[in-house]
PDB file of C-alpha atoms in Angstrom:
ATOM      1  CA  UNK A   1     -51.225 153.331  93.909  1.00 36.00           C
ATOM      2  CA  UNK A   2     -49.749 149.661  95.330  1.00 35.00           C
ATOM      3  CA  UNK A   3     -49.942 149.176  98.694  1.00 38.00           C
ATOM      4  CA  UNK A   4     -46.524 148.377 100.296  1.00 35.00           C
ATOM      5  CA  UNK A   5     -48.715 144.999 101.413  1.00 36.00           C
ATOM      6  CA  UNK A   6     -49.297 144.200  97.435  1.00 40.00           C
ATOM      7  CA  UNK A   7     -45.610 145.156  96.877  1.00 37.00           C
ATOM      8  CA  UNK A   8     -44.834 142.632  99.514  1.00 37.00           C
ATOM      9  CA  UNK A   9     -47.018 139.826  98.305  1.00 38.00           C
ATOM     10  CA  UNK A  10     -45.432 140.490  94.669  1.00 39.00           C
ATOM     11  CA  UNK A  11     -42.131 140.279  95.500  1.00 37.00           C
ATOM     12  CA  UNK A  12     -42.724 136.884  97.915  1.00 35.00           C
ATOM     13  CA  UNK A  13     -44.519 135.500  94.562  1.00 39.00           C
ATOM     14  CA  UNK A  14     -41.904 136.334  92.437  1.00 41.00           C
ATOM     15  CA  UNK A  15     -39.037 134.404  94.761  1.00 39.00           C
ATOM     16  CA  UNK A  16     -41.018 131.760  94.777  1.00 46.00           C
ATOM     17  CA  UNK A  17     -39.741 128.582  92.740  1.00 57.00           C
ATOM     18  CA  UNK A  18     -41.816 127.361  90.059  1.00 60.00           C
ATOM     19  CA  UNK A  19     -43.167 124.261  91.978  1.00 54.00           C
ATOM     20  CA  UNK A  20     -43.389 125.947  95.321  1.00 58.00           C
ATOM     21  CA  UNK A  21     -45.548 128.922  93.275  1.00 55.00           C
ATOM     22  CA  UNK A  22     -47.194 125.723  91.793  1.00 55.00           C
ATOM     23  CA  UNK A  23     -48.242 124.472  95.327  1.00 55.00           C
ATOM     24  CA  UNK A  24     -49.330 126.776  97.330  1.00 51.00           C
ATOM     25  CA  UNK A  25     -51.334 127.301  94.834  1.00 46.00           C
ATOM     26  CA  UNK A  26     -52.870 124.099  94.207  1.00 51.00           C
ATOM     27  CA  UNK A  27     -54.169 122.601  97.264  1.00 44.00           C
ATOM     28  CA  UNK A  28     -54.258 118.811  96.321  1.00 48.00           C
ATOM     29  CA  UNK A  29     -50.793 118.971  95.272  1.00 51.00           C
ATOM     30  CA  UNK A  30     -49.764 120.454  98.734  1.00 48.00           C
ATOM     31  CA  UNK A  31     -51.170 117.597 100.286  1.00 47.00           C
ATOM     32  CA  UNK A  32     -49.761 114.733  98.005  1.00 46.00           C
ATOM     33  CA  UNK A  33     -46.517 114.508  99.987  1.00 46.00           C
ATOM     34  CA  UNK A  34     -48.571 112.422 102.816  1.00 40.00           C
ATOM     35  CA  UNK A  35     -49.634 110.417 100.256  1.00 45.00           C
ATOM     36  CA  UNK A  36     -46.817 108.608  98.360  1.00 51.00           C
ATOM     37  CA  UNK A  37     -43.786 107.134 100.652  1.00 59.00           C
ATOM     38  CA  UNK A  38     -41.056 104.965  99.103  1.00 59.00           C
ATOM     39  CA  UNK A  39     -38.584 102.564 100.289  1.00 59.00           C
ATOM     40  CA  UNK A  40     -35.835 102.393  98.044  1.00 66.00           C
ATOM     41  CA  UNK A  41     -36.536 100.942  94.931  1.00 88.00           C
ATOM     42  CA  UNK A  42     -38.999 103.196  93.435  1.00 96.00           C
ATOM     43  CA  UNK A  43     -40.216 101.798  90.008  1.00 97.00           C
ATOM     44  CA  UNK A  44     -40.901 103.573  86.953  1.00 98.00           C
ATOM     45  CA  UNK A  45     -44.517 102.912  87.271  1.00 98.00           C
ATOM     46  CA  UNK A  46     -44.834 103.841  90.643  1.00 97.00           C
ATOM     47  CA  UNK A  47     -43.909 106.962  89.482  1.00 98.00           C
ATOM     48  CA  UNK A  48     -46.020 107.270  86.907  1.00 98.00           C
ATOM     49  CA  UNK A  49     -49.323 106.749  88.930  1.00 97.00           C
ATOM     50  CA  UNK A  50     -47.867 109.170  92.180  1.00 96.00           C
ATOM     51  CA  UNK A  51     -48.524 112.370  89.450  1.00 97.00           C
ATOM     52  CA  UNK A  52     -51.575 110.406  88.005  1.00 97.00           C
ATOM     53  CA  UNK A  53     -54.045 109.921  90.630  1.00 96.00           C
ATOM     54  CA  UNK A  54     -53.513 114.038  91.943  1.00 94.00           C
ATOM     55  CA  UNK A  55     -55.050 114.640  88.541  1.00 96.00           C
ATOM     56  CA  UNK A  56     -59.098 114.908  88.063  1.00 94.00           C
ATOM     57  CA  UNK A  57     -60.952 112.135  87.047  1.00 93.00           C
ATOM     58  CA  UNK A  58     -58.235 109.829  86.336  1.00 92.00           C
ATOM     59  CA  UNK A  59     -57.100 107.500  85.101  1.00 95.00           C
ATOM     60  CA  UNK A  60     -57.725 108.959  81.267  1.00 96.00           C
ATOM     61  CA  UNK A  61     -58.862 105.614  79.049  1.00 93.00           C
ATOM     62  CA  UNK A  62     -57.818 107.882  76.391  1.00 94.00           C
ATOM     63  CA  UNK A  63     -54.239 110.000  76.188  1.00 97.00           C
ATOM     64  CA  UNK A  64     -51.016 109.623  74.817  1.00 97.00           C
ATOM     65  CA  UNK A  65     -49.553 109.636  78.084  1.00 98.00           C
ATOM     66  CA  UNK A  66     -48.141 106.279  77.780  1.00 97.00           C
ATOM     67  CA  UNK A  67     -44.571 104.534  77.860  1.00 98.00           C
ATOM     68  CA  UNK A  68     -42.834 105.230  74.567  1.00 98.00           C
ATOM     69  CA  UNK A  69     -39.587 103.454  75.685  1.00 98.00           C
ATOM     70  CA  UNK A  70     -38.881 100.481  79.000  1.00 98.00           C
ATOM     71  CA  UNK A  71     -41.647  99.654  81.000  1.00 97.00           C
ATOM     72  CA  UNK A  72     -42.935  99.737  84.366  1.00 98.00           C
ATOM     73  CA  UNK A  73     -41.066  97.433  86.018  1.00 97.00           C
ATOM     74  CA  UNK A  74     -37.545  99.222  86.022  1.00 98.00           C
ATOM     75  CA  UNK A  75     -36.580 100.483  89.426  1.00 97.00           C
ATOM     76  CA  UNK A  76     -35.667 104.226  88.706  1.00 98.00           C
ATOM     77  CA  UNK A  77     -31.831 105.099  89.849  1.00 97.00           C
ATOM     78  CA  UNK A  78     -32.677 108.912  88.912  1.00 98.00           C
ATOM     79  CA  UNK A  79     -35.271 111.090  86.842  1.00 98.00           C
ATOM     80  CA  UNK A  80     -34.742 113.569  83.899  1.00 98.00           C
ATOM     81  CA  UNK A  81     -37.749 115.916  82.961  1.00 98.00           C
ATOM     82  CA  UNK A  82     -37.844 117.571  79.412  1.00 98.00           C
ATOM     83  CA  UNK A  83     -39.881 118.731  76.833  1.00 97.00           C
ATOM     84  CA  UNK A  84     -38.674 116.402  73.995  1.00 98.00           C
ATOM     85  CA  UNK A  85     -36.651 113.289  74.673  1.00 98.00           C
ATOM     86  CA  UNK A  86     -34.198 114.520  71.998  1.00 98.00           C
ATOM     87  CA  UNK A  87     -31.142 112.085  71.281  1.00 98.00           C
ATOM     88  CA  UNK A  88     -29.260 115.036  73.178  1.00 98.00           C
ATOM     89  CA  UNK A  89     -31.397 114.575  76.192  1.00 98.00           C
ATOM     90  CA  UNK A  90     -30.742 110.901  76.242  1.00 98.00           C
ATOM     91  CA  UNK A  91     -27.291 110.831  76.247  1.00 98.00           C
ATOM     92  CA  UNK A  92     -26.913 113.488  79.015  1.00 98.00           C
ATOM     93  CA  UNK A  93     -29.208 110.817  80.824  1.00 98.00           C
ATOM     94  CA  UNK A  94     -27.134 108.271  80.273  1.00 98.00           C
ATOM     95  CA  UNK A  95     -24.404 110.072  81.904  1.00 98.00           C
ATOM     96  CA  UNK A  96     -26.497 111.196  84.134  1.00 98.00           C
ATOM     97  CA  UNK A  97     -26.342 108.010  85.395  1.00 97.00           C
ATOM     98  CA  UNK A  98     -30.511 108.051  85.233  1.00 98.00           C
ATOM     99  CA  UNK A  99     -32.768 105.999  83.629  1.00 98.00           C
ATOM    100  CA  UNK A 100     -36.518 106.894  83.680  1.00 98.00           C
ATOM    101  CA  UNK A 101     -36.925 110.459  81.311  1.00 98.00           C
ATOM    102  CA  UNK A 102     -40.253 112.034  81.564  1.00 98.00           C
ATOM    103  CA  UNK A 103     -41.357 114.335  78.600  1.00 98.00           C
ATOM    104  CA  UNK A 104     -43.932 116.601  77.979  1.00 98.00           C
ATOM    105  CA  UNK A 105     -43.962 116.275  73.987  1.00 98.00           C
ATOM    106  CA  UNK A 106     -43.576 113.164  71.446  1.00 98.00           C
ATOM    107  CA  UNK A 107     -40.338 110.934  71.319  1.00 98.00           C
ATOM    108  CA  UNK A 108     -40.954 109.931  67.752  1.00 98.00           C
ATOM    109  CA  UNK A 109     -42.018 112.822  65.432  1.00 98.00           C
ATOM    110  CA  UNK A 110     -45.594 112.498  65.660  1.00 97.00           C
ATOM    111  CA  UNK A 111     -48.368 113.255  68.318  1.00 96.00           C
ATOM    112  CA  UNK A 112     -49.592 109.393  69.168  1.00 96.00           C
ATOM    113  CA  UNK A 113     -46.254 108.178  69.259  1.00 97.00           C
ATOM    114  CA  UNK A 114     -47.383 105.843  66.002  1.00 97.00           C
ATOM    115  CA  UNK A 115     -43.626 104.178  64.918  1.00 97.00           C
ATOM    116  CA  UNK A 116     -45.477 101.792  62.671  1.00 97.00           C
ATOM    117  CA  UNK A 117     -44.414 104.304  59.784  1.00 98.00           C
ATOM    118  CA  UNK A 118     -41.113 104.577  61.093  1.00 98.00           C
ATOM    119  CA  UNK A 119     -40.105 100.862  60.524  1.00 97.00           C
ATOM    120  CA  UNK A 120     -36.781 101.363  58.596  1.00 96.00           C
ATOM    121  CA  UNK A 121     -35.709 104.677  59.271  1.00 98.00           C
ATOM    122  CA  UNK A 122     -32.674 105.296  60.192  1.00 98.00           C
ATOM    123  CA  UNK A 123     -32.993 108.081  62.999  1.00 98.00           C
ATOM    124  CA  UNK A 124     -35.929 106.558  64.231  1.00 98.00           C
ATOM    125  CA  UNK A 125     -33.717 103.148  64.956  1.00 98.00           C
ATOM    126  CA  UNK A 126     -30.845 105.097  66.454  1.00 98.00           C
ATOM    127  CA  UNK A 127     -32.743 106.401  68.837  1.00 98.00           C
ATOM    128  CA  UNK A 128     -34.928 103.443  69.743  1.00 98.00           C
ATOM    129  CA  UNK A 129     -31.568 101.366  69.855  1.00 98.00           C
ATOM    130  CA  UNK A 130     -30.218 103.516  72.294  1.00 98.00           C
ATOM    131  CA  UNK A 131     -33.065 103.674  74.826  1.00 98.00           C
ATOM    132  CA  UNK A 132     -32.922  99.666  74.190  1.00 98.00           C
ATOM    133  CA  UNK A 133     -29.424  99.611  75.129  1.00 98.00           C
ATOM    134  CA  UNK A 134     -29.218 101.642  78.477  1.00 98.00           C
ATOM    135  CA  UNK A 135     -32.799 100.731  79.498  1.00 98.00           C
ATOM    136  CA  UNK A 136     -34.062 104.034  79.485  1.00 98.00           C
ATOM    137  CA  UNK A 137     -38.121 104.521  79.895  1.00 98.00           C
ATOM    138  CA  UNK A 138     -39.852 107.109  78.743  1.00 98.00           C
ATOM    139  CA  UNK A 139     -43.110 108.381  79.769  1.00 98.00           C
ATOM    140  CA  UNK A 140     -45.115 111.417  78.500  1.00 98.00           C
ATOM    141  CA  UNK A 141     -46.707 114.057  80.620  1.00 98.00           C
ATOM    142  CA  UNK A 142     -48.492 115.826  78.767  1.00 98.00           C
ATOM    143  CA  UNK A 143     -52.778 115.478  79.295  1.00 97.00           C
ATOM    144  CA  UNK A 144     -52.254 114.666  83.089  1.00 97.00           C
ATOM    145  CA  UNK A 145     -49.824 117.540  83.538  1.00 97.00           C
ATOM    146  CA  UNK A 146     -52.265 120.121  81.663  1.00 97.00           C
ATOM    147  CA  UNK A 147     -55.365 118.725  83.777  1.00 96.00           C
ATOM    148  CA  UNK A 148     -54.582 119.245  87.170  1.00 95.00           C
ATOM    149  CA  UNK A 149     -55.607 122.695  88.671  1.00 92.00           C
ATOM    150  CA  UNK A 150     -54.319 124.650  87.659  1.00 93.00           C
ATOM    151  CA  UNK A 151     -52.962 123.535  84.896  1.00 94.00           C
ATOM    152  CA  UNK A 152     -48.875 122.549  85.869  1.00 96.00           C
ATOM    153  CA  UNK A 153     -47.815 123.601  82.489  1.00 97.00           C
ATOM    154  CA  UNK A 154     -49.038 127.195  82.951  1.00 96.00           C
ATOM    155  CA  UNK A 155     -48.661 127.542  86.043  1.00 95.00           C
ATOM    156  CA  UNK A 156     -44.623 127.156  85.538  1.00 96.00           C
ATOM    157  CA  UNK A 157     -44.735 129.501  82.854  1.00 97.00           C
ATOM    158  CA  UNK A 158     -46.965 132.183  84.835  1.00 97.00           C
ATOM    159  CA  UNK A 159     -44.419 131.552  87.507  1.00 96.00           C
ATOM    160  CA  UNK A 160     -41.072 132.290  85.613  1.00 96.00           C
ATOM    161  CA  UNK A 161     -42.450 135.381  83.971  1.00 97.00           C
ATOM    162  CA  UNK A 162     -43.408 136.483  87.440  1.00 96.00           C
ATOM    163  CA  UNK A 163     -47.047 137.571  86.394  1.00 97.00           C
ATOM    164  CA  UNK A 164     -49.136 135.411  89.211  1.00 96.00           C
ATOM    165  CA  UNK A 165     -50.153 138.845  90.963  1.00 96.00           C
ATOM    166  CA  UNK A 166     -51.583 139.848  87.196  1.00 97.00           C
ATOM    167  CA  UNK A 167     -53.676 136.480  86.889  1.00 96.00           C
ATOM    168  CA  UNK A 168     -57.312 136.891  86.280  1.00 95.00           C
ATOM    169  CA  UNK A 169     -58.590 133.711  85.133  1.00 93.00           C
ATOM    170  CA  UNK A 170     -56.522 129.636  83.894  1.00 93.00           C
ATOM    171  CA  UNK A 171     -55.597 132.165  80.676  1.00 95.00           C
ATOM    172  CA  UNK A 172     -56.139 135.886  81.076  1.00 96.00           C
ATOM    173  CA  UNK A 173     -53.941 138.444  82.867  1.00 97.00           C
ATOM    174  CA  UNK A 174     -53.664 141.967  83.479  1.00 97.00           C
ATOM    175  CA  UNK A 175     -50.655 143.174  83.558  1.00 96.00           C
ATOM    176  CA  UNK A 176     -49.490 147.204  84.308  1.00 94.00           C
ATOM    177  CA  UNK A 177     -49.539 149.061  81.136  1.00 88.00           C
ATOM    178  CA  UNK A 178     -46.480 147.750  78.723  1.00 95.00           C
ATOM    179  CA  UNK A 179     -45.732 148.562  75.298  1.00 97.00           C
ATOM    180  CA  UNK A 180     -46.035 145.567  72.971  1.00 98.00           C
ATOM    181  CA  UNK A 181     -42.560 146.556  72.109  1.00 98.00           C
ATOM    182  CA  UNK A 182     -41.341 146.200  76.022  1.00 98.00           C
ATOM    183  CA  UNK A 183     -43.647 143.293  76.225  1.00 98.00           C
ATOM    184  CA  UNK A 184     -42.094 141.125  73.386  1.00 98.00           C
ATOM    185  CA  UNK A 185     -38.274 142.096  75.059  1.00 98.00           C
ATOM    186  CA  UNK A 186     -39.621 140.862  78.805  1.00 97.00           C
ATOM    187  CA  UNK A 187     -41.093 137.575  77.039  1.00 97.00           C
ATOM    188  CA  UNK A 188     -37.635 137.050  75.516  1.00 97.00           C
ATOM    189  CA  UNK A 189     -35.375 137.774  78.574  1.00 97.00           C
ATOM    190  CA  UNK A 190     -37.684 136.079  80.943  1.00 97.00           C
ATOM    191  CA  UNK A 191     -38.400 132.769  78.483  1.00 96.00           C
ATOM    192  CA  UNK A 192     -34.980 132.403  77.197  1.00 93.00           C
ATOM    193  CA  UNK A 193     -35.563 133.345  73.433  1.00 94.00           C
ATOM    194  CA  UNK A 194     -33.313 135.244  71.347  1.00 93.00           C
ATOM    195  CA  UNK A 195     -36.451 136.270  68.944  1.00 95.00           C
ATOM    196  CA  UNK A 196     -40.221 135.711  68.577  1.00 96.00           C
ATOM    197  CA  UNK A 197     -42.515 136.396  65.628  1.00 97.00           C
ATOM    198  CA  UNK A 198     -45.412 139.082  66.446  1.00 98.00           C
ATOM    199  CA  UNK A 199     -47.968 140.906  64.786  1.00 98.00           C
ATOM    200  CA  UNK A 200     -49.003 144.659  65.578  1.00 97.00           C
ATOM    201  CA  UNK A 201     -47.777 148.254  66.517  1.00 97.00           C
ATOM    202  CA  UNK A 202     -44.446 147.925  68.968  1.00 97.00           C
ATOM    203  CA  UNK A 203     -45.837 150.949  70.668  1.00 97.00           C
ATOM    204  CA  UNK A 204     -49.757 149.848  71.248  1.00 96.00           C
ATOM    205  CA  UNK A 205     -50.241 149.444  74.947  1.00 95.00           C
ATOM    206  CA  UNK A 206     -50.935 145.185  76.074  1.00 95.00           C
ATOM    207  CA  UNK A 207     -52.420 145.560  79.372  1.00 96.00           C
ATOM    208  CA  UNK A 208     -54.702 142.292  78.472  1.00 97.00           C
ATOM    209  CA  UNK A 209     -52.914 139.053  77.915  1.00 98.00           C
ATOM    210  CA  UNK A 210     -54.190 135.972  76.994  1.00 98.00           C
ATOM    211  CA  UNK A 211     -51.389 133.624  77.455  1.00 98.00           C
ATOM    212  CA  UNK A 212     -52.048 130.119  75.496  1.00 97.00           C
ATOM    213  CA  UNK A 213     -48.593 128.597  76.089  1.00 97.00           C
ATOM    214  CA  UNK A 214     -47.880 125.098  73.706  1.00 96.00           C
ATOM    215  CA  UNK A 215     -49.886 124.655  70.193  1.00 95.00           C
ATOM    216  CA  UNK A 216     -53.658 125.020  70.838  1.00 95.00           C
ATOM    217  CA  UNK A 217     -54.607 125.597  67.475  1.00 95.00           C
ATOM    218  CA  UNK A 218     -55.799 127.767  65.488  1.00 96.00           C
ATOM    219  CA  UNK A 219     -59.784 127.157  66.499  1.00 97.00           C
ATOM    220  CA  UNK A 220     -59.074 127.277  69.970  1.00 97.00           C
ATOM    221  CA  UNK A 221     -57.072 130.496  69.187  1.00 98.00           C
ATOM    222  CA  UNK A 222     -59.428 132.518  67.498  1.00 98.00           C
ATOM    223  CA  UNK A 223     -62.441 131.489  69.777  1.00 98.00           C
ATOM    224  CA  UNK A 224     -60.665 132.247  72.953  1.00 97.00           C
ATOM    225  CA  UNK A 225     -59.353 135.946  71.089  1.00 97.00           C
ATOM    226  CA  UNK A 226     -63.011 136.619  70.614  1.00 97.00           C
ATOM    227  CA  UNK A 227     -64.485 135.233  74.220  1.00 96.00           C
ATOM    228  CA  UNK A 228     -61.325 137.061  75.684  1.00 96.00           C
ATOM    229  CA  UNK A 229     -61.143 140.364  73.279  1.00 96.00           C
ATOM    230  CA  UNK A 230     -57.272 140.753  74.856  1.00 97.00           C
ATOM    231  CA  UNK A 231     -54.795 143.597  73.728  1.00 97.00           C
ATOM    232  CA  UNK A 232     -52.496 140.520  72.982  1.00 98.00           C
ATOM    233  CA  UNK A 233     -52.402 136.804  72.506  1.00 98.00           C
ATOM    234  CA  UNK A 234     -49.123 135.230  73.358  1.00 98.00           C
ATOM    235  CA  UNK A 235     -49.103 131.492  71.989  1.00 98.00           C
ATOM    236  CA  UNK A 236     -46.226 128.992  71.621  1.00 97.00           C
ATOM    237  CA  UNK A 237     -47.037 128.117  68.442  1.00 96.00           C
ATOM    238  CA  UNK A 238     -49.413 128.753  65.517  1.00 96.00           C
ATOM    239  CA  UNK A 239     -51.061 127.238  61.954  1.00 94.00           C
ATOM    240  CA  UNK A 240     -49.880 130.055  60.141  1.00 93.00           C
ATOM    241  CA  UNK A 241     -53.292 129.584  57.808  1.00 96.00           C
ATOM    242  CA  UNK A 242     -54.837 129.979  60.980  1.00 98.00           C
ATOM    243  CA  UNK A 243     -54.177 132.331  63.611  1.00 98.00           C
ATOM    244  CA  UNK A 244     -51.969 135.179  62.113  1.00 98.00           C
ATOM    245  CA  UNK A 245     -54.558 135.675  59.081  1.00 98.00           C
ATOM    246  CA  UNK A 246     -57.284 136.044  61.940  1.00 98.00           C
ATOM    247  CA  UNK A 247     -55.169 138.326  63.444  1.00 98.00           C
ATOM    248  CA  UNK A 248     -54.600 140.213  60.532  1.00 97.00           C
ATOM    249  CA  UNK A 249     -57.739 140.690  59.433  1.00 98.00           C
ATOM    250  CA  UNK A 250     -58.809 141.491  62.873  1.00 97.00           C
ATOM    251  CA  UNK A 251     -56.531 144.648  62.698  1.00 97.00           C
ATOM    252  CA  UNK A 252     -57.884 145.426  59.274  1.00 97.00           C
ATOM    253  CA  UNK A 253     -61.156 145.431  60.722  1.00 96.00           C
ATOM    254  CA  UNK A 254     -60.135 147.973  63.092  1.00 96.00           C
ATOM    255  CA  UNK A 255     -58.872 145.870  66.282  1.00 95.00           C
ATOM    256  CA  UNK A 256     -56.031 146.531  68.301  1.00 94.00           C
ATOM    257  CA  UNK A 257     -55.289 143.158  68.837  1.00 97.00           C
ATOM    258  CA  UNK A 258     -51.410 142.052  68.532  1.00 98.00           C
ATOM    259  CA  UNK A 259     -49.901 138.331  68.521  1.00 98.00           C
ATOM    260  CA  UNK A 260     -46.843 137.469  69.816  1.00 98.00           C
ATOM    261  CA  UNK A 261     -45.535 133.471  68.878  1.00 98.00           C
ATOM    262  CA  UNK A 262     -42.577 132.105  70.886  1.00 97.00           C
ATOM    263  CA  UNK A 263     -42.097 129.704  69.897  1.00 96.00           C
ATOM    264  CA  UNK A 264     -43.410 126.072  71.203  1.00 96.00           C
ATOM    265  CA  UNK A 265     -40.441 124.874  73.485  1.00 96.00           C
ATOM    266  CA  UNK A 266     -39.541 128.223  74.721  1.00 96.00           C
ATOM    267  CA  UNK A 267     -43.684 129.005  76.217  1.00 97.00           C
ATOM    268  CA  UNK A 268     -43.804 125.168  77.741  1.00 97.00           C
ATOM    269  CA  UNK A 269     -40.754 124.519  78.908  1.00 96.00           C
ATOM    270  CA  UNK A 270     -41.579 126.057  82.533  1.00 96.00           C
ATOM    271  CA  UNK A 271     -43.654 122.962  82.628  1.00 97.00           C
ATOM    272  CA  UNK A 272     -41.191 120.927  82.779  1.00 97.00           C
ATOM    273  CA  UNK A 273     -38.775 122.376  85.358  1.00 97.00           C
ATOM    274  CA  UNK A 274     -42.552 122.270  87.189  1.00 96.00           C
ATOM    275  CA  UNK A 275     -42.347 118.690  86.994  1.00 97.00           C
ATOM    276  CA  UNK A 276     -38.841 118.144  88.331  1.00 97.00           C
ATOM    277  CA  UNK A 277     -39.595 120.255  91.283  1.00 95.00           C
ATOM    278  CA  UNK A 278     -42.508 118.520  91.954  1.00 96.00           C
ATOM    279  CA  UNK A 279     -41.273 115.420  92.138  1.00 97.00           C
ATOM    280  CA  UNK A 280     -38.142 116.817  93.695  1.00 95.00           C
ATOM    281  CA  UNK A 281     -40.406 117.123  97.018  1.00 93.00           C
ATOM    282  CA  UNK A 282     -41.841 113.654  96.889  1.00 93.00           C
ATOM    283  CA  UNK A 283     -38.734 111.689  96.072  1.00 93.00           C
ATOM    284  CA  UNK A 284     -36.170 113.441  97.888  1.00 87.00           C
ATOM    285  CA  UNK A 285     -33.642 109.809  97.368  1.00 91.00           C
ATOM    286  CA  UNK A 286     -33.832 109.885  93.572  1.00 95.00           C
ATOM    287  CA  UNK A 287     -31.751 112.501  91.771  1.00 96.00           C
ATOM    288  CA  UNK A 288     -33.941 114.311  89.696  1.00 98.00           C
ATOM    289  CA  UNK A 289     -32.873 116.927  86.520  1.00 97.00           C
ATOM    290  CA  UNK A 290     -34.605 118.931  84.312  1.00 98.00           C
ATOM    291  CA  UNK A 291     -32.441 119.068  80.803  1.00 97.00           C
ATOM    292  CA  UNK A 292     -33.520 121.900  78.671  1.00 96.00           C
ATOM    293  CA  UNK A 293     -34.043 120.259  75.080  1.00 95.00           C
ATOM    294  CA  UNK A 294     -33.128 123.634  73.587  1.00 92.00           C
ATOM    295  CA  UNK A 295     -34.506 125.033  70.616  1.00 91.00           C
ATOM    296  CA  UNK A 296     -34.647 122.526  67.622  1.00 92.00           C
ATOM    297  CA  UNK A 297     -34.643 125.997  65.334  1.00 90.00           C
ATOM    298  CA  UNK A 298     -32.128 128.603  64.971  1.00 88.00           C
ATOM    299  CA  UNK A 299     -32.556 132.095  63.960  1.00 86.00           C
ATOM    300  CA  UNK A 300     -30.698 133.472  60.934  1.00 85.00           C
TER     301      UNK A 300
END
């Protein structure tokens, strides 16, 4: 039975925004708004280092969390979070009338950002031309934004599909008994996907989830599906060499575990409209938008 206190502590949770949920969650970030006060004129790098030094340990002397586009020095006249930069997402900066996108994923087609190999391509100029020409920085999020505690990518997603009250652990939740079947359809409504690709019986009960939102590959997969022995692991994305034959041959075996994929943009891109909040509170002079990227891939 739920007490009418849980029911009230669920429904306050599930109201909550996806930063706020993010916050009170997270007690250094609660406190970082007496930390960072700007006169107008806020640069791009001042930005930058506000979200970096509420992270652990940092700076990193390793990431890919660099500038891919502008530089430092540009004073920001307004923000625009996504998960790719996409030529798409530029544009609607531009007439956004912002300058200074921050992204979660690469701008040029490859995890380091390497555009040594894109040196004559045609896309790849377009898009670096166009940054060029409107001044537009770009900075990744990604490490920093999965290393603060908890991590700000998960804890958007946890947020939007309204499961905090089911959390047991950074990855692990236990949800009331659902159907794989009703739990793919929630997953869908709640993280704006018209399909996802799953393996297992639509009527097994998932009461334990291990949600690894993004691409953590395929070892990471399997080890945490065997430290974790969940009813269901719901991933962005997948190796299919990887992950799915595990999976299969789990079931073979004689498991009941089931995988649900999402799809990579659809299980991160909480984390983004995390980040736009976030800063939302800190820079309250600086129009700041989240653009959802959309899915590069349709479904036929």
């Amino acid at each position: 039975m739920t007490s009418s206190k849980n029911t009230g502590r669920r429904n306050f949770l599930n109201n909550l925004s996806i930063a706020t949920a993010a916050i009170a969650a997270t007690p250094l970030l609660s406190k970082a708004d007496s930390f960072f006060k700007f006169d107008e004129g806020v640069t791009v790098g001042q930005i930058m280092d506000m979200f970096i030094k509420t992270v652990p340990n940092s700076p990193f002397p390793n990431t890919v969390d660099t500038l891919k586009a502008g530089s430092r020095d540009i004073v920001v006249t307004g923000v625009v979070t996504a998960m790719f930069p996409t030529v798409d997402v530029i544009r609607q900066t531009i007439a956004l009338g912002a300058n200074f996108i921050i992204c979660h994923e690469p701008t040029f087609y490859n995890h380091v950002d390497d555009v040594k190999w894109l040196q004559g391509n045609e896309v790849y100029q377009y898009k670096a031309d166009l940054l060029a020409k409107h001044n537009i920085a770009i900075w990744r999020n990604h490490d920093y934004i999965h290393s603060i505690k908890p991590d700000g990518v998960t804890t958007g997603v946890v947020a939007k599909l309204g499961w905090q009250q089911y959390q047991q652990g950074p990855n692990s939740f236990v949800l009331d008994e659902i159907t794989l079947h009703s739990l793919i359809n929630q997953l869908k409504a709640k993280l704006g996907t018209p399909m996802v690709r799953y393996i297992g019986d639509l009527t097994q009960p998932c009461k334990n989830v291990l949600l690894m939102p993004g691409a953590a590959g395929g070892m990471s997969q399997i080890n945490a599906i065997e430290k974790h022995k969940p009813d269901v692991l719901v991933c962005g994305e997948i190796s299919e060499w990887e992950t799915a034959e595990y999976v299969r041959d789990a079931r073979a075996e004689g498991q009941k575990i089931a995988l649900v994929v999402t799809g990579h943009i659809p299980s991160e891109e909480a984390g983004s409209v995390f980040m736009a909040e976030w800063l939302e509170q800190r820079l309250n002079h600086i129009k700041i938008t989240h653009v959802d990227c959309g899915n590069s891939l349709l479904f036929a």
